[in-house]
Amino acid sequence: MTDHSSQSNLNNWKTANHDIDWTINFDTRTISGYVVLHLENVEETATVCLDTRDLSIKSAKLLSNTTEENAKSQELKFVLHQPDSFKGSRLEIALPGQASVGSVVRVQVNYSTSPQCSALQWLAPEQTSGKHLPYLFSQCQAIHARSLLPCHDSPGVKATYSAVVRADSRLEVLMSAARMGSEPDNESAYRLHRFRQSVPIPSYLIALVSGHLVSRPLSDRCAVWSEPEMIDDSHWEFQETEDMLQAGESLCGPYRWGRYDLLVLPPSFPYGGMENPCLTFVTPTLLAGDRSLASVVAHEIAHSWTGNLVTNATWEDFWLNEGHTVYVERLVCEKLYGSPDRHLAMLEGWHALRDAVLVARKPDDPLTCLVPKLDGVDPDDAFSSVPYEKGSSLLYYIETLVGKDAMLGWLRAYVDEFAGQALNTEQWRSFLLDFMAKKSPEGLAKIQANVDWGAWFNKPGLPPVSIPDGLDRSLADACTQLAKDWLDDARQDLSGFTADAFAQLSTKQKILMLDELLHCEQPLPHAKLARMAQIYSLQAVKCSEVKFRWLRLAAKHRYPDAVDEGLKFLATVGRMKFVRPLYRELFSWPAAKAKAEEHFKSRRQFMHPITAEMVARDLAKA
Ligand SMILES: CC/C=C\C/C=C\C[C@@H](O)/C=C/C=C/C=C\[C@@H](O)CCCC(=O)O
Ligand SMILES: [Zn+2]
């Protein structure tokens, strides 16, 4: 298997387990310690080559298989190669001799991270809600784990892990693993925390957080964690978590991870959610006050099967993780909120796909293929809504061909077949066709007659089938009509527009209505924007998704208030889904560019390193 995003010799070894020992130093903003890799040779070699980025390697040792002999463990020679433009530096460790197939070695690497570690954001107390203790959190997907520990940093490599983490005794420490207790550290003023992840996971799912954290139970197996200041709102917002988990189990089988906890992070967290096993990380922008954005939790729950159990072998097959997870997310939400909600979500998703393909990129951009070539491409640069929405559209299209019962039967069989494994798109297609041949020959015939695999997998731009054409629009029509009224009304007098038409829409409908306006090329005069802002109170709206769309719409039509309002919003959120499009719109507006550039440069030090890097790349292209 070739993973263009890794420089390790992962094909020579099977990684069984990582033993991690970390000490967190908030003063130097580094983590120091070691990792022991338990490796079984699968192809003869005399080296262990690992992915690293910005790590300071102290030593490498070959551990004996008995603890008594460890004292005599053998120092190993190593070379840390020059860094690649985005893959980091290969760590080449020389073994004392050729390792033969089937032999097992335990290699310990002692190292420390850099303050510039791309997987970590260090927050000073003033950047937290509580303002009196520091905070640290990780984000490893796609290829940032290598800045946290030397490893075979590829999603096709799955291993268990154990961890011992020492930290300031005033702080909690959590990981993407079961908590195995904590105690005062004998040798320091730190507290020592123990963790165990017994389900093999890829390195991108290793996660760490340390801060002033408290928790509230949501069910026997679910809790929500956050800083004390956010725990009440978080506990209310995510009350549906256990229901979503049970809905996921009814679709995909038993939940295999033990606990399902949620962590609500500080505003700088770059994504809506991250499916770290046992401890999903979510952005505080989900705290809408009406549970309207809880579908992100349904998404992260769905990853417990599609992505975390059944995993893309490389990042070129990212749609296997995200397309399936969006498809399952919307089936989960259908069980909680009904079928019209599922179709409304698919219509909203189609807007996101159009935006990704026609606005953020160009329709012929090879990175808008469902299965892009990533040789020489940083996965962070390739990231977009395409694998999520073109991928889930393909699955929904197949459902319309074979019927929902056959599709749900396939989904469960797919999870059962590939749980614990990683696969690529060709393996996915083979399994689908084999399953249908056995269970639904008529469905197979429809797939073979209608699905143009080459167009779906390898053609840039929108898919060959327009999904919205066949959807239930019962919740969408009011949104589309209101948007059309604003666009088509030629009167000077706008008093006919009242607050009620918008107020009676649900939050999800308001989001769709604003997307209809946003993705229309018709001009929107400033008088209309001013009337809309006034009667819909858009400057004061709490829901981040509504607020973002309003600001983007206003900036797109060069409405002057959008500059200061937009920059004020950008100073409060770190979610790239909002930050990048809004900065891009302001960077593209000649009258606003200098102010937006200055704003970014002044904010950069407080931003997550991934977000800061991606906005800098957007600015360079502006
Ligand atoms: C074709 C793309 C190939 C590889 C990209 C893989 C990872 C990209 C890296 O940037 C990590 C992405 C992590 C995403 C985490 C959560 C998302 O599911 C949600 C993003 C949108 C949101 O904020 O809601
Ligand atoms: Zn996802």
PDB file of C-alpha atoms in Angstrom, residues 18-280:
ATOM      1  CA  HIS A  18       2.281   2.417  21.453  1.00  0.00           C
ATOM      2  CA  ASP A  19       3.395   2.859  25.076  1.00  0.00           C
ATOM      3  CA  ILE A  20       3.471   6.614  25.680  1.00  0.00           C
ATOM      4  CA  ASP A  21       5.088   8.478  28.572  1.00  0.00           C
ATOM      5  CA  TRP A  22       4.626  12.263  28.464  1.00  0.00           C
ATOM      6  CA  THR A  23       5.296  15.194  30.795  1.00  0.00           C
ATOM      7  CA  ILE A  24       3.481  18.393  29.843  1.00  0.00           C
ATOM      8  CA  ASN A  25       5.445  21.603  30.437  1.00  0.00           C
ATOM      9  CA  PHE A  26       3.234  24.657  30.085  1.00  0.00           C
ATOM     10  CA  ASP A  27       6.164  26.973  30.757  1.00  0.00           C
ATOM     11  CA  THR A  28       8.202  25.812  27.760  1.00  0.00           C
ATOM     12  CA  ARG A  29       5.102  24.750  25.783  1.00  0.00           C
ATOM     13  CA  THR A  30       6.654  21.350  25.133  1.00  0.00           C
ATOM     14  CA  ILE A  31       5.875  17.721  25.886  1.00  0.00           C
ATOM     15  CA  SER A  32       8.828  15.492  26.726  1.00  0.00           C
ATOM     16  CA  GLY A  33       9.124  11.752  27.321  1.00  0.00           C
ATOM     17  CA  TYR A  34       9.172   8.677  25.163  1.00  0.00           C
ATOM     18  CA  VAL A  35       7.143   6.265  23.075  1.00  0.00           C
ATOM     19  CA  VAL A  36       7.747   2.515  22.859  1.00  0.00           C
ATOM     20  CA  LEU A  37       6.606   1.050  19.553  1.00  0.00           C
ATOM     21  CA  HIS A  38       5.728  -2.643  19.584  1.00  0.00           C
ATOM     22  CA  LEU A  39       6.532  -3.771  16.036  1.00  0.00           C
ATOM     23  CA  GLU A  40       6.146  -7.084  14.219  1.00  0.00           C
ATOM     24  CA  ASN A  41       8.214  -7.446  11.077  1.00  0.00           C
ATOM     25  CA  VAL A  42       6.177  -8.245   7.964  1.00  0.00           C
ATOM     26  CA  GLU A  43       8.835  -7.563   5.343  1.00  0.00           C
ATOM     27  CA  GLU A  44      12.544  -8.036   6.087  1.00  0.00           C
ATOM     28  CA  THR A  45      14.448  -4.818   6.857  1.00  0.00           C
ATOM     29  CA  ALA A  46      17.231  -3.538   9.072  1.00  0.00           C
ATOM     30  CA  THR A  47      15.585  -0.183   9.801  1.00  0.00           C
ATOM     31  CA  VAL A  48      12.563   1.292  11.480  1.00  0.00           C
ATOM     32  CA  CYS A  49      11.620   4.490   9.653  1.00  0.00           C
ATOM     33  CA  LEU A  50       9.084   6.718  11.396  1.00  0.00           C
ATOM     34  CA  ASP A  51       7.305   9.960  10.584  1.00  0.00           C
ATOM     35  CA  THR A  52       8.231  12.960  12.734  1.00  0.00           C
ATOM     36  CA  ARG A  53       7.774  16.708  12.488  1.00  0.00           C
ATOM     37  CA  ASP A  54       9.655  19.284  14.600  1.00  0.00           C
ATOM     38  CA  LEU A  55      10.624  16.656  17.214  1.00  0.00           C
ATOM     39  CA  SER A  56      13.885  16.797  19.148  1.00  0.00           C
ATOM     40  CA  ILE A  57      15.055  13.156  19.216  1.00  0.00           C
ATOM     41  CA  LYS A  58      17.209  12.380  22.275  1.00  0.00           C
ATOM     42  CA  SER A  59      17.828   8.636  21.831  1.00  0.00           C
ATOM     43  CA  ALA A  60      16.553   5.396  20.369  1.00  0.00           C
ATOM     44  CA  LYS A  61      16.826   2.057  22.148  1.00  0.00           C
ATOM     45  CA  LEU A  62      16.040  -1.578  21.419  1.00  0.00           C
ATOM     46  CA  LEU A  63      14.259  -2.951  24.485  1.00  0.00           C
ATOM     47  CA  SER A  64      14.696  -6.529  25.528  1.00  0.00           C
ATOM     48  CA  ASN A  65      11.615  -8.612  25.969  1.00  0.00           C
ATOM     49  CA  THR A  66      12.041  -8.882  29.724  1.00  0.00           C
ATOM     50  CA  THR A  67      11.923  -5.898  32.069  1.00  0.00           C
ATOM     51  CA  GLU A  68      15.005  -7.107  33.974  1.00  0.00           C
ATOM     52  CA  GLU A  69      17.100  -6.940  30.830  1.00  0.00           C
ATOM     53  CA  ASN A  70      15.763  -3.513  29.876  1.00  0.00           C
ATOM     54  CA  ALA A  71      18.465  -1.922  31.940  1.00  0.00           C
ATOM     55  CA  LYS A  72      20.831  -3.374  29.338  1.00  0.00           C
ATOM     56  CA  SER A  73      18.685  -2.132  26.464  1.00  0.00           C
ATOM     57  CA  GLN A  74      20.735  -1.432  23.379  1.00  0.00           C
ATOM     58  CA  GLU A  75      21.285   2.109  22.106  1.00  0.00           C
ATOM     59  CA  LEU A  76      20.445   2.361  18.410  1.00  0.00           C
ATOM     60  CA  LYS A  77      21.963   4.644  15.806  1.00  0.00           C
ATOM     61  CA  PHE A  78      19.499   6.933  14.086  1.00  0.00           C
ATOM     62  CA  VAL A  79      19.355   9.649  11.447  1.00  0.00           C
ATOM     63  CA  LEU A  80      16.782  12.424  11.462  1.00  0.00           C
ATOM     64  CA  HIS A  81      16.493  13.434   7.810  1.00  0.00           C
ATOM     65  CA  GLN A  82      15.905  16.929   6.486  1.00  0.00           C
ATOM     66  CA  PRO A  83      12.244  18.034   6.665  1.00  0.00           C
ATOM     67  CA  ASP A  84       9.971  17.699   3.656  1.00  0.00           C
ATOM     68  CA  SER A  85       7.795  20.714   2.730  1.00  0.00           C
ATOM     69  CA  PHE A  86       4.784  19.308   4.611  1.00  0.00           C
ATOM     70  CA  LYS A  87       5.489  15.669   5.598  1.00  0.00           C
ATOM     71  CA  GLY A  88       8.043  16.478   8.310  1.00  0.00           C
ATOM     72  CA  SER A  89      11.309  14.550   8.827  1.00  0.00           C
ATOM     73  CA  ARG A  90      11.842  10.813   8.437  1.00  0.00           C
ATOM     74  CA  LEU A  91      13.471   9.251  11.511  1.00  0.00           C
ATOM     75  CA  GLU A  92      15.596   6.333  10.314  1.00  0.00           C
ATOM     76  CA  ILE A  93      16.581   3.973  13.137  1.00  0.00           C
ATOM     77  CA  ALA A  94      19.173   1.285  12.403  1.00  0.00           C
ATOM     78  CA  LEU A  95      18.513  -2.101  14.017  1.00  0.00           C
ATOM     79  CA  PRO A  96      21.499  -4.233  15.079  1.00  0.00           C
ATOM     80  CA  GLY A  97      20.716  -6.639  12.248  1.00  0.00           C
ATOM     81  CA  GLN A  98      18.196  -7.651   9.620  1.00  0.00           C
ATOM     82  CA  ALA A  99      14.778  -8.223  11.189  1.00  0.00           C
ATOM     83  CA  SER A 100      13.159 -11.384   9.863  1.00  0.00           C
ATOM     84  CA  VAL A 101       9.474 -11.737   9.060  1.00  0.00           C
ATOM     85  CA  GLY A 102       7.466 -12.545  12.186  1.00  0.00           C
ATOM     86  CA  SER A 103      10.085 -11.208  14.611  1.00  0.00           C
ATOM     87  CA  VAL A 104       8.889  -8.668  17.188  1.00  0.00           C
ATOM     88  CA  VAL A 105      10.886  -5.687  18.397  1.00  0.00           C
ATOM     89  CA  ARG A 106      10.190  -2.939  20.924  1.00  0.00           C
ATOM     90  CA  VAL A 107      11.843   0.313  20.022  1.00  0.00           C
ATOM     91  CA  GLN A 108      11.879   3.205  22.501  1.00  0.00           C
ATOM     92  CA  VAL A 109      12.356   6.739  21.237  1.00  0.00           C
ATOM     93  CA  ASN A 110      13.077   9.469  23.789  1.00  0.00           C
ATOM     94  CA  TYR A 111      12.153  12.905  22.487  1.00  0.00           C
ATOM     95  CA  SER A 112      10.473  16.234  23.103  1.00  0.00           C
ATOM     96  CA  THR A 113       8.064  18.251  21.017  1.00  0.00           C
ATOM     97  CA  SER A 114       8.620  21.783  19.787  1.00  0.00           C
ATOM     98  CA  PRO A 115       6.649  24.865  20.921  1.00  0.00           C
ATOM     99  CA  GLN A 116       5.674  25.040  17.231  1.00  0.00           C
ATOM    100  CA  CYS A 117       4.184  21.507  17.301  1.00  0.00           C
ATOM    101  CA  SER A 118       1.461  21.640  14.629  1.00  0.00           C
ATOM    102  CA  ALA A 119      -0.748  19.127  16.466  1.00  0.00           C
ATOM    103  CA  LEU A 120      -1.017  21.238  19.615  1.00  0.00           C
ATOM    104  CA  GLN A 121      -2.480  24.563  20.604  1.00  0.00           C
ATOM    105  CA  TRP A 122      -1.264  26.027  23.894  1.00  0.00           C
ATOM    106  CA  LEU A 123      -3.589  28.615  25.414  1.00  0.00           C
ATOM    107  CA  ALA A 124      -2.544  31.157  27.996  1.00  0.00           C
ATOM    108  CA  PRO A 125      -5.041  31.604  30.856  1.00  0.00           C
ATOM    109  CA  GLU A 126      -6.401  34.799  29.314  1.00  0.00           C
ATOM    110  CA  GLN A 127      -7.381  32.855  26.194  1.00  0.00           C
ATOM    111  CA  THR A 128      -9.604  30.516  28.214  1.00  0.00           C
ATOM    112  CA  SER A 129     -13.093  31.107  29.603  1.00  0.00           C
ATOM    113  CA  GLY A 130     -11.871  30.837  33.184  1.00  0.00           C
ATOM    114  CA  LYS A 131      -8.880  33.195  32.675  1.00  0.00           C
ATOM    115  CA  HIS A 132      -6.766  31.673  35.456  1.00  0.00           C
ATOM    116  CA  LEU A 133      -5.316  28.364  34.182  1.00  0.00           C
ATOM    117  CA  PRO A 134      -3.590  27.395  30.929  1.00  0.00           C
ATOM    118  CA  TYR A 135      -5.127  24.967  28.432  1.00  0.00           C
ATOM    119  CA  LEU A 136      -3.677  22.526  25.867  1.00  0.00           C
ATOM    120  CA  PHE A 137      -5.419  20.482  23.200  1.00  0.00           C
ATOM    121  CA  SER A 138      -4.393  18.402  20.183  1.00  0.00           C
ATOM    122  CA  GLN A 139      -5.672  17.948  16.637  1.00  0.00           C
ATOM    123  CA  CYS A 140      -3.834  15.170  14.781  1.00  0.00           C
ATOM    124  CA  GLN A 141      -5.948  14.559  11.686  1.00  0.00           C
ATOM    125  CA  ALA A 142      -4.686  14.263   9.031  1.00  0.00           C
ATOM    126  CA  ILE A 143      -0.878  14.108   9.452  1.00  0.00           C
ATOM    127  CA  HIS A 144      -0.080  16.057  12.605  1.00  0.00           C
ATOM    128  CA  ALA A 145       0.363  13.092  14.969  1.00  0.00           C
ATOM    129  CA  ARG A 146       3.985  12.984  13.775  1.00  0.00           C
ATOM    130  CA  SER A 147       4.566  16.339  15.489  1.00  0.00           C
ATOM    131  CA  LEU A 148       3.366  14.752  18.767  1.00  0.00           C
ATOM    132  CA  LEU A 149       5.185  11.371  18.601  1.00  0.00           C
ATOM    133  CA  PRO A 150       7.380   9.439  16.156  1.00  0.00           C
ATOM    134  CA  CYS A 151       5.086   6.900  14.447  1.00  0.00           C
ATOM    135  CA  HIS A 152       3.951   5.281  11.214  1.00  0.00           C
ATOM    136  CA  ASP A 153       1.634   8.241  10.655  1.00  0.00           C
ATOM    137  CA  SER A 154      -0.772   6.678   8.187  1.00  0.00           C
ATOM    138  CA  PRO A 155      -4.499   5.926   8.606  1.00  0.00           C
ATOM    139  CA  GLY A 156      -3.931   2.391   7.369  1.00  0.00           C
ATOM    140  CA  VAL A 157      -1.772   1.579  10.413  1.00  0.00           C
ATOM    141  CA  LYS A 158      -3.858   0.655  13.476  1.00  0.00           C
ATOM    142  CA  ALA A 159      -2.495   0.073  16.970  1.00  0.00           C
ATOM    143  CA  THR A 160      -3.644   0.132  20.594  1.00  0.00           C
ATOM    144  CA  TYR A 161      -2.033   2.563  23.005  1.00  0.00           C
ATOM    145  CA  SER A 162      -1.312   3.017  26.700  1.00  0.00           C
ATOM    146  CA  ALA A 163      -0.275   6.366  28.113  1.00  0.00           C
ATOM    147  CA  VAL A 164       1.075   7.900  31.289  1.00  0.00           C
ATOM    148  CA  VAL A 165       0.784  11.697  31.281  1.00  0.00           C
ATOM    149  CA  ARG A 166       2.155  14.054  33.934  1.00  0.00           C
ATOM    150  CA  ALA A 167       0.698  17.550  34.198  1.00  0.00           C
ATOM    151  CA  ASP A 168       0.172  20.468  36.553  1.00  0.00           C
ATOM    152  CA  SER A 169      -1.878  18.999  39.407  1.00  0.00           C
ATOM    153  CA  ARG A 170      -4.473  21.823  39.099  1.00  0.00           C
ATOM    154  CA  LEU A 171      -5.385  20.606  35.600  1.00  0.00           C
ATOM    155  CA  GLU A 172      -7.431  17.672  34.308  1.00  0.00           C
ATOM    156  CA  VAL A 173      -5.911  15.491  31.564  1.00  0.00           C
ATOM    157  CA  LEU A 174      -8.020  13.502  29.092  1.00  0.00           C
ATOM    158  CA  MET A 175      -7.152  11.400  26.029  1.00  0.00           C
ATOM    159  CA  SER A 176      -8.913   9.477  23.267  1.00  0.00           C
ATOM    160  CA  ALA A 177      -8.874   6.440  25.528  1.00  0.00           C
ATOM    161  CA  ALA A 178     -10.309   4.963  28.713  1.00  0.00           C
ATOM    162  CA  ARG A 179      -9.222   6.783  31.895  1.00  0.00           C
ATOM    163  CA  MET A 180      -7.297   4.302  34.092  1.00  0.00           C
ATOM    164  CA  GLY A 181      -6.872   6.468  37.180  1.00  0.00           C
ATOM    165  CA  SER A 182      -4.542   9.189  38.379  1.00  0.00           C
ATOM    166  CA  GLU A 183      -2.335   9.848  41.385  1.00  0.00           C
ATOM    167  CA  PRO A 184       0.247  12.349  42.600  1.00  0.00           C
ATOM    168  CA  ASP A 185       3.528  11.787  40.797  1.00  0.00           C
ATOM    169  CA  ASN A 186       6.189  10.472  43.198  1.00  0.00           C
ATOM    170  CA  GLU A 187       9.012  12.361  41.540  1.00  0.00           C
ATOM    171  CA  SER A 188       7.434  15.778  40.898  1.00  0.00           C
ATOM    172  CA  ALA A 189       4.711  18.204  41.874  1.00  0.00           C
ATOM    173  CA  TYR A 190       2.745  16.923  38.896  1.00  0.00           C
ATOM    174  CA  ARG A 191      -0.246  14.612  38.884  1.00  0.00           C
ATOM    175  CA  LEU A 192       0.100  11.427  36.860  1.00  0.00           C
ATOM    176  CA  HIS A 193      -2.782  10.231  34.647  1.00  0.00           C
ATOM    177  CA  ARG A 194      -3.095   6.785  33.046  1.00  0.00           C
ATOM    178  CA  PHE A 195      -4.976   5.868  29.868  1.00  0.00           C
ATOM    179  CA  ARG A 196      -5.639   2.777  27.739  1.00  0.00           C
ATOM    180  CA  GLN A 197      -7.077   2.561  24.231  1.00  0.00           C
ATOM    181  CA  SER A 198      -7.633  -1.178  23.694  1.00  0.00           C
ATOM    182  CA  VAL A 199      -9.219  -0.863  20.240  1.00  0.00           C
ATOM    183  CA  PRO A 200      -6.536  -0.504  17.531  1.00  0.00           C
ATOM    184  CA  ILE A 201      -6.677   3.013  16.058  1.00  0.00           C
ATOM    185  CA  PRO A 202      -4.724   4.987  13.478  1.00  0.00           C
ATOM    186  CA  SER A 203      -2.329   7.652  14.790  1.00  0.00           C
ATOM    187  CA  TYR A 204      -4.613  10.519  13.703  1.00  0.00           C
ATOM    188  CA  LEU A 205      -7.039   9.473  16.433  1.00  0.00           C
ATOM    189  CA  ILE A 206      -4.541   9.900  19.262  1.00  0.00           C
ATOM    190  CA  ALA A 207      -5.776  12.948  21.195  1.00  0.00           C
ATOM    191  CA  LEU A 208      -4.858  14.873  24.328  1.00  0.00           C
ATOM    192  CA  VAL A 209      -6.381  17.737  26.301  1.00  0.00           C
ATOM    193  CA  SER A 210      -5.339  19.378  29.576  1.00  0.00           C
ATOM    194  CA  GLY A 211      -7.062  22.288  31.282  1.00  0.00           C
ATOM    195  CA  HIS A 212      -9.543  23.320  33.937  1.00  0.00           C
ATOM    196  CA  LEU A 213     -12.207  20.780  32.978  1.00  0.00           C
ATOM    197  CA  VAL A 214     -15.368  19.542  34.665  1.00  0.00           C
ATOM    198  CA  SER A 215     -17.940  17.012  33.468  1.00  0.00           C
ATOM    199  CA  ARG A 216     -21.671  16.353  33.636  1.00  0.00           C
ATOM    200  CA  PRO A 217     -23.295  12.962  32.870  1.00  0.00           C
ATOM    201  CA  LEU A 218     -25.586  12.647  29.842  1.00  0.00           C
ATOM    202  CA  SER A 219     -26.244   8.896  30.316  1.00  0.00           C
ATOM    203  CA  ASP A 220     -24.508   5.849  31.840  1.00  0.00           C
ATOM    204  CA  ARG A 221     -21.899   5.882  29.088  1.00  0.00           C
ATOM    205  CA  CYS A 222     -21.946   9.523  27.976  1.00  0.00           C
ATOM    206  CA  ALA A 223     -20.793  12.742  29.616  1.00  0.00           C
ATOM    207  CA  VAL A 224     -19.904  16.227  28.483  1.00  0.00           C
ATOM    208  CA  TRP A 225     -16.660  17.951  29.552  1.00  0.00           C
ATOM    209  CA  SER A 226     -15.808  21.642  29.331  1.00  0.00           C
ATOM    210  CA  GLU A 227     -14.464  24.529  31.347  1.00  0.00           C
ATOM    211  CA  PRO A 228     -16.840  25.265  34.253  1.00  0.00           C
ATOM    212  CA  GLU A 229     -18.140  28.404  32.556  1.00  0.00           C
ATOM    213  CA  MET A 230     -19.603  26.403  29.642  1.00  0.00           C
ATOM    214  CA  ILE A 231     -20.790  23.240  31.375  1.00  0.00           C
ATOM    215  CA  ASP A 232     -24.421  24.213  31.961  1.00  0.00           C
ATOM    216  CA  ASP A 233     -25.001  25.313  28.348  1.00  0.00           C
ATOM    217  CA  SER A 234     -23.103  22.289  27.058  1.00  0.00           C
ATOM    218  CA  HIS A 235     -25.055  19.869  29.232  1.00  0.00           C
ATOM    219  CA  TRP A 236     -28.366  21.286  27.927  1.00  0.00           C
ATOM    220  CA  GLU A 237     -27.301  21.515  24.262  1.00  0.00           C
ATOM    221  CA  PHE A 238     -26.167  17.879  24.013  1.00  0.00           C
ATOM    222  CA  GLN A 239     -29.011  16.133  25.847  1.00  0.00           C
ATOM    223  CA  GLU A 240     -29.807  14.013  22.756  1.00  0.00           C
ATOM    224  CA  THR A 241     -26.391  12.301  22.736  1.00  0.00           C
ATOM    225  CA  GLU A 242     -27.495   8.935  24.137  1.00  0.00           C
ATOM    226  CA  ASP A 243     -30.480   8.826  21.757  1.00  0.00           C
ATOM    227  CA  MET A 244     -28.109   9.483  18.856  1.00  0.00           C
ATOM    228  CA  LEU A 245     -25.761   6.761  20.061  1.00  0.00           C
ATOM    229  CA  GLN A 246     -28.588   4.235  20.237  1.00  0.00           C
ATOM    230  CA  ALA A 247     -29.756   5.275  16.768  1.00  0.00           C
ATOM    231  CA  GLY A 248     -26.206   4.702  15.511  1.00  0.00           C
ATOM    232  CA  GLU A 249     -26.170   1.245  17.092  1.00  0.00           C
ATOM    233  CA  SER A 250     -29.474   0.335  15.424  1.00  0.00           C
ATOM    234  CA  LEU A 251     -27.888   1.133  12.057  1.00  0.00           C
ATOM    235  CA  CYS A 252     -24.277  -0.051  12.448  1.00  0.00           C
ATOM    236  CA  GLY A 253     -24.162  -2.499  15.325  1.00  0.00           C
ATOM    237  CA  PRO A 254     -22.923  -2.332  18.930  1.00  0.00           C
ATOM    238  CA  TYR A 255     -20.875   0.638  20.102  1.00  0.00           C
ATOM    239  CA  ARG A 256     -17.427  -0.871  20.752  1.00  0.00           C
ATOM    240  CA  TRP A 257     -15.570   1.962  22.450  1.00  0.00           C
ATOM    241  CA  GLY A 258     -16.950   1.863  26.001  1.00  0.00           C
ATOM    242  CA  ARG A 259     -17.533   5.499  26.820  1.00  0.00           C
ATOM    243  CA  TYR A 260     -18.768   8.222  24.487  1.00  0.00           C
ATOM    244  CA  ASP A 261     -17.832  11.571  26.058  1.00  0.00           C
ATOM    245  CA  LEU A 262     -17.965  15.014  24.498  1.00  0.00           C
ATOM    246  CA  LEU A 263     -15.396  17.746  25.111  1.00  0.00           C
ATOM    247  CA  VAL A 264     -16.413  21.334  24.343  1.00  0.00           C
ATOM    248  CA  LEU A 265     -13.207  23.193  23.511  1.00  0.00           C
ATOM    249  CA  PRO A 266     -12.245  26.854  23.558  1.00  0.00           C
ATOM    250  CA  PRO A 267     -13.302  28.911  20.500  1.00  0.00           C
ATOM    251  CA  SER A 268      -9.990  28.453  18.671  1.00  0.00           C
ATOM    252  CA  PHE A 269     -10.687  24.759  17.941  1.00  0.00           C
ATOM    253  CA  PRO A 270     -10.383  24.592  14.139  1.00  0.00           C
ATOM    254  CA  TYR A 271     -13.205  22.151  13.304  1.00  0.00           C
ATOM    255  CA  GLY A 272     -16.866  21.555  14.093  1.00  0.00           C
ATOM    256  CA  GLY A 273     -15.964  18.275  15.709  1.00  0.00           C
ATOM    257  CA  MET A 274     -13.219  15.664  15.755  1.00  0.00           C
ATOM    258  CA  GLU A 275     -14.112  12.024  16.259  1.00  0.00           C
ATOM    259  CA  ASN A 276     -11.424  11.172  18.792  1.00  0.00           C
ATOM    260  CA  PRO A 277     -12.461   7.773  20.203  1.00  0.00           C
ATOM    261  CA  CYS A 278     -14.123   7.825  23.633  1.00  0.00           C
ATOM    262  CA  LEU A 279     -13.841  11.634  23.633  1.00  0.00           C
ATOM    263  CA  THR A 280     -15.265  13.585  20.708  1.00  0.00           C
TER     264      THR A 280
END
